[in-house]
C-alpha positions as a Python dict, from the first residue, in 0.01 Angstrom:
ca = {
    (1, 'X'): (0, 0, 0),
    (2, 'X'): (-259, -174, 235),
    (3, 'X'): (-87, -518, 111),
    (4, 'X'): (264, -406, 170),
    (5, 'X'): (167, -197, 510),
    (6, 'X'): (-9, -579, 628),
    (7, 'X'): (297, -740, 512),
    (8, 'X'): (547, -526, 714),
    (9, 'X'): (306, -545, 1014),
    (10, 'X'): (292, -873, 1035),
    (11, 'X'): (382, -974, 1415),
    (12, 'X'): (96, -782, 1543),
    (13, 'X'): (-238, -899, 1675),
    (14, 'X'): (-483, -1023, 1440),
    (15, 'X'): (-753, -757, 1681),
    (16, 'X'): (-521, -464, 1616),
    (17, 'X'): (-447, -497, 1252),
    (18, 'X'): (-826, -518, 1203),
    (19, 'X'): (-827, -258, 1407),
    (20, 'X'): (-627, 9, 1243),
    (21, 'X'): (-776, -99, 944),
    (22, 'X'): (-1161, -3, 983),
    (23, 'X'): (-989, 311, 1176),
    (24, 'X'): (-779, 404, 857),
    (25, 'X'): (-1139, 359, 676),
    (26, 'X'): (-1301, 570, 915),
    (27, 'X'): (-1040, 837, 858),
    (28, 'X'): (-1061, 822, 489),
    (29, 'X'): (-1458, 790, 480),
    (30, 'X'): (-1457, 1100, 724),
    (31, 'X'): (-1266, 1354, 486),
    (32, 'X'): (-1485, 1169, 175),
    (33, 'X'): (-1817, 1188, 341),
    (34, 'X'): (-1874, 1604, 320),
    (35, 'X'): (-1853, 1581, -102),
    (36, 'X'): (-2122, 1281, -158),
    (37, 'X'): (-2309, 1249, 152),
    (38, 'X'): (-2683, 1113, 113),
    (39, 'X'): (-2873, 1068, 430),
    (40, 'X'): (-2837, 636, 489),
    (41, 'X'): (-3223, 498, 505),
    (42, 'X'): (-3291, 221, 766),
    (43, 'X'): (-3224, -67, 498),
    (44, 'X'): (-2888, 143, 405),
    (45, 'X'): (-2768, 95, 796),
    (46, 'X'): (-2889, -278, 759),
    (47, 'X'): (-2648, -293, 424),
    (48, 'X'): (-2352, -144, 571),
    (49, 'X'): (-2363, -323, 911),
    (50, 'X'): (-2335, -642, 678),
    (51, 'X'): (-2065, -494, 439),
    (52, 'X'): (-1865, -414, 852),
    (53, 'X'): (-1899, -816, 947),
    (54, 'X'): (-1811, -920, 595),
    (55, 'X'): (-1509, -667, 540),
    (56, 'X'): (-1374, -781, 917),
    (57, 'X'): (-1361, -1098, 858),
    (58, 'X'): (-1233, -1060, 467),
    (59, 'X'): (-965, -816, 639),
    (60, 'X'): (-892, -1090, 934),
    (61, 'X'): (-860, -1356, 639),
    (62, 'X'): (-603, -1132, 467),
    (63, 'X'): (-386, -1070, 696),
    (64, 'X'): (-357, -1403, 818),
    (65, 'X'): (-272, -1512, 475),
    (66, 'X'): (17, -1271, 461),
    (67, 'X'): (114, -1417, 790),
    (68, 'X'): (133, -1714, 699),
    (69, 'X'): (245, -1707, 314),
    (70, 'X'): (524, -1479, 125),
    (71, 'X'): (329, -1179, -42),
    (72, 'X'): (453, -1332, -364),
    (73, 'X'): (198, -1611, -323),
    (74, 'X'): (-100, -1394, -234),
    (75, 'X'): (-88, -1129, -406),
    (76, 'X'): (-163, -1306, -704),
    (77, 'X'): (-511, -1476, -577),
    (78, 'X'): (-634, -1054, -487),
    (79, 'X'): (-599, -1010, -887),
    (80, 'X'): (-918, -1230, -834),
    (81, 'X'): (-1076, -966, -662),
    (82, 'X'): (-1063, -730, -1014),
    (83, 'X'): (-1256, -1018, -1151),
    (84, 'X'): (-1469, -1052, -869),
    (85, 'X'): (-1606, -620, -882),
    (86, 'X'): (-1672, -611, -1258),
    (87, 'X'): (-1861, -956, -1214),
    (88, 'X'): (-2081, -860, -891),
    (89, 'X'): (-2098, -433, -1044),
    (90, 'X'): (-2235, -632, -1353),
    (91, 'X'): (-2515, -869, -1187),
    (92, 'X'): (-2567, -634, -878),
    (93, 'X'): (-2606, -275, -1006),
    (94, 'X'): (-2612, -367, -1400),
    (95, 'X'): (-2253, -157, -1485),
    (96, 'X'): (-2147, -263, -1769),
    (97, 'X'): (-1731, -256, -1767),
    (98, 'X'): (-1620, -2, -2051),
    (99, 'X'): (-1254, -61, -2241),
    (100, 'X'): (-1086, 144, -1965),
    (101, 'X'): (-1209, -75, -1687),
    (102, 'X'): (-1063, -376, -1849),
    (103, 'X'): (-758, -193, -2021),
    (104, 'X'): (-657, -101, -1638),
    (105, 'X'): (-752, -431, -1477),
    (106, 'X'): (-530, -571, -1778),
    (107, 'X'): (-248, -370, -1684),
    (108, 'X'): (-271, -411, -1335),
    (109, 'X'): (-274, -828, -1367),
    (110, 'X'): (-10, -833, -1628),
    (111, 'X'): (200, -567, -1449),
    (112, 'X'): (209, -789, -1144),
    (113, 'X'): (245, -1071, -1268),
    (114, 'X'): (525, -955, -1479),
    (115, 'X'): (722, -822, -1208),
    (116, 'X'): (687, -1178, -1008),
    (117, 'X'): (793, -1378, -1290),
    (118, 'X'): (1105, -1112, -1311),
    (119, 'X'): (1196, -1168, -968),
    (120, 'X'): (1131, -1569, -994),
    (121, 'X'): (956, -1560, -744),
    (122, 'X'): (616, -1735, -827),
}
């Protein structure tokens, strides 16, 4: 949905998709945040103001590829991104990726790239 919602947005200002991006996060984190909430240590607030600069500028990157490219082209390159979390959850927090993690990343790859191929549009 994010993808499509970028796609469909695209004549607006780099600063205000961005924008209603981290707000949409904030939203979502809010309603989250009463079920798990753990009290962030000073190296925690460090951490996340990192993950804030690095997600802006992955989310500013994003965007301006589906500017500037038909969906059909990019989409295919975030598949990478599947790769990317069960590589870094491996070597950063030592989760080992069970069948169902790589069934569904299977499915979801395939599935897409499936329906592109249908639609010729690769």
């Amino acid at each position: 949905m994010f993808l499509i919602t970028t796609r469909m947005l695209r004549g607006a200002s780099d600063v205000v998709m961005v924008g209603g991006q981290f707000a949409a996060m904030l939203v979502v984190s809010a309603i989250m945040a009463p079920f798990g909430w753990v009290v962030p240590t000073a190296r925690d607030f460090g951490l996340m103001m990192i993950l804030g600069v690095v997600a802006m500028a992955a989310f500013a990157c994003v965007n301006r590829s589906l500017k500037l490219a038909p969906a059909s082209v990019v989409v295919p390159y975030q598949y990478t991104m599947i790769v990317w979390a069960v590589a870094l959850g491996f070597l950063v927090f030592g989760d080992v990726p069970d069948a169902f993690t790589l069934l569904g990343s299977l499915i979801i790859i395939r599935g897409g790239t499936l329906y592109f191929l249908a639609r010729g549009r690769w």
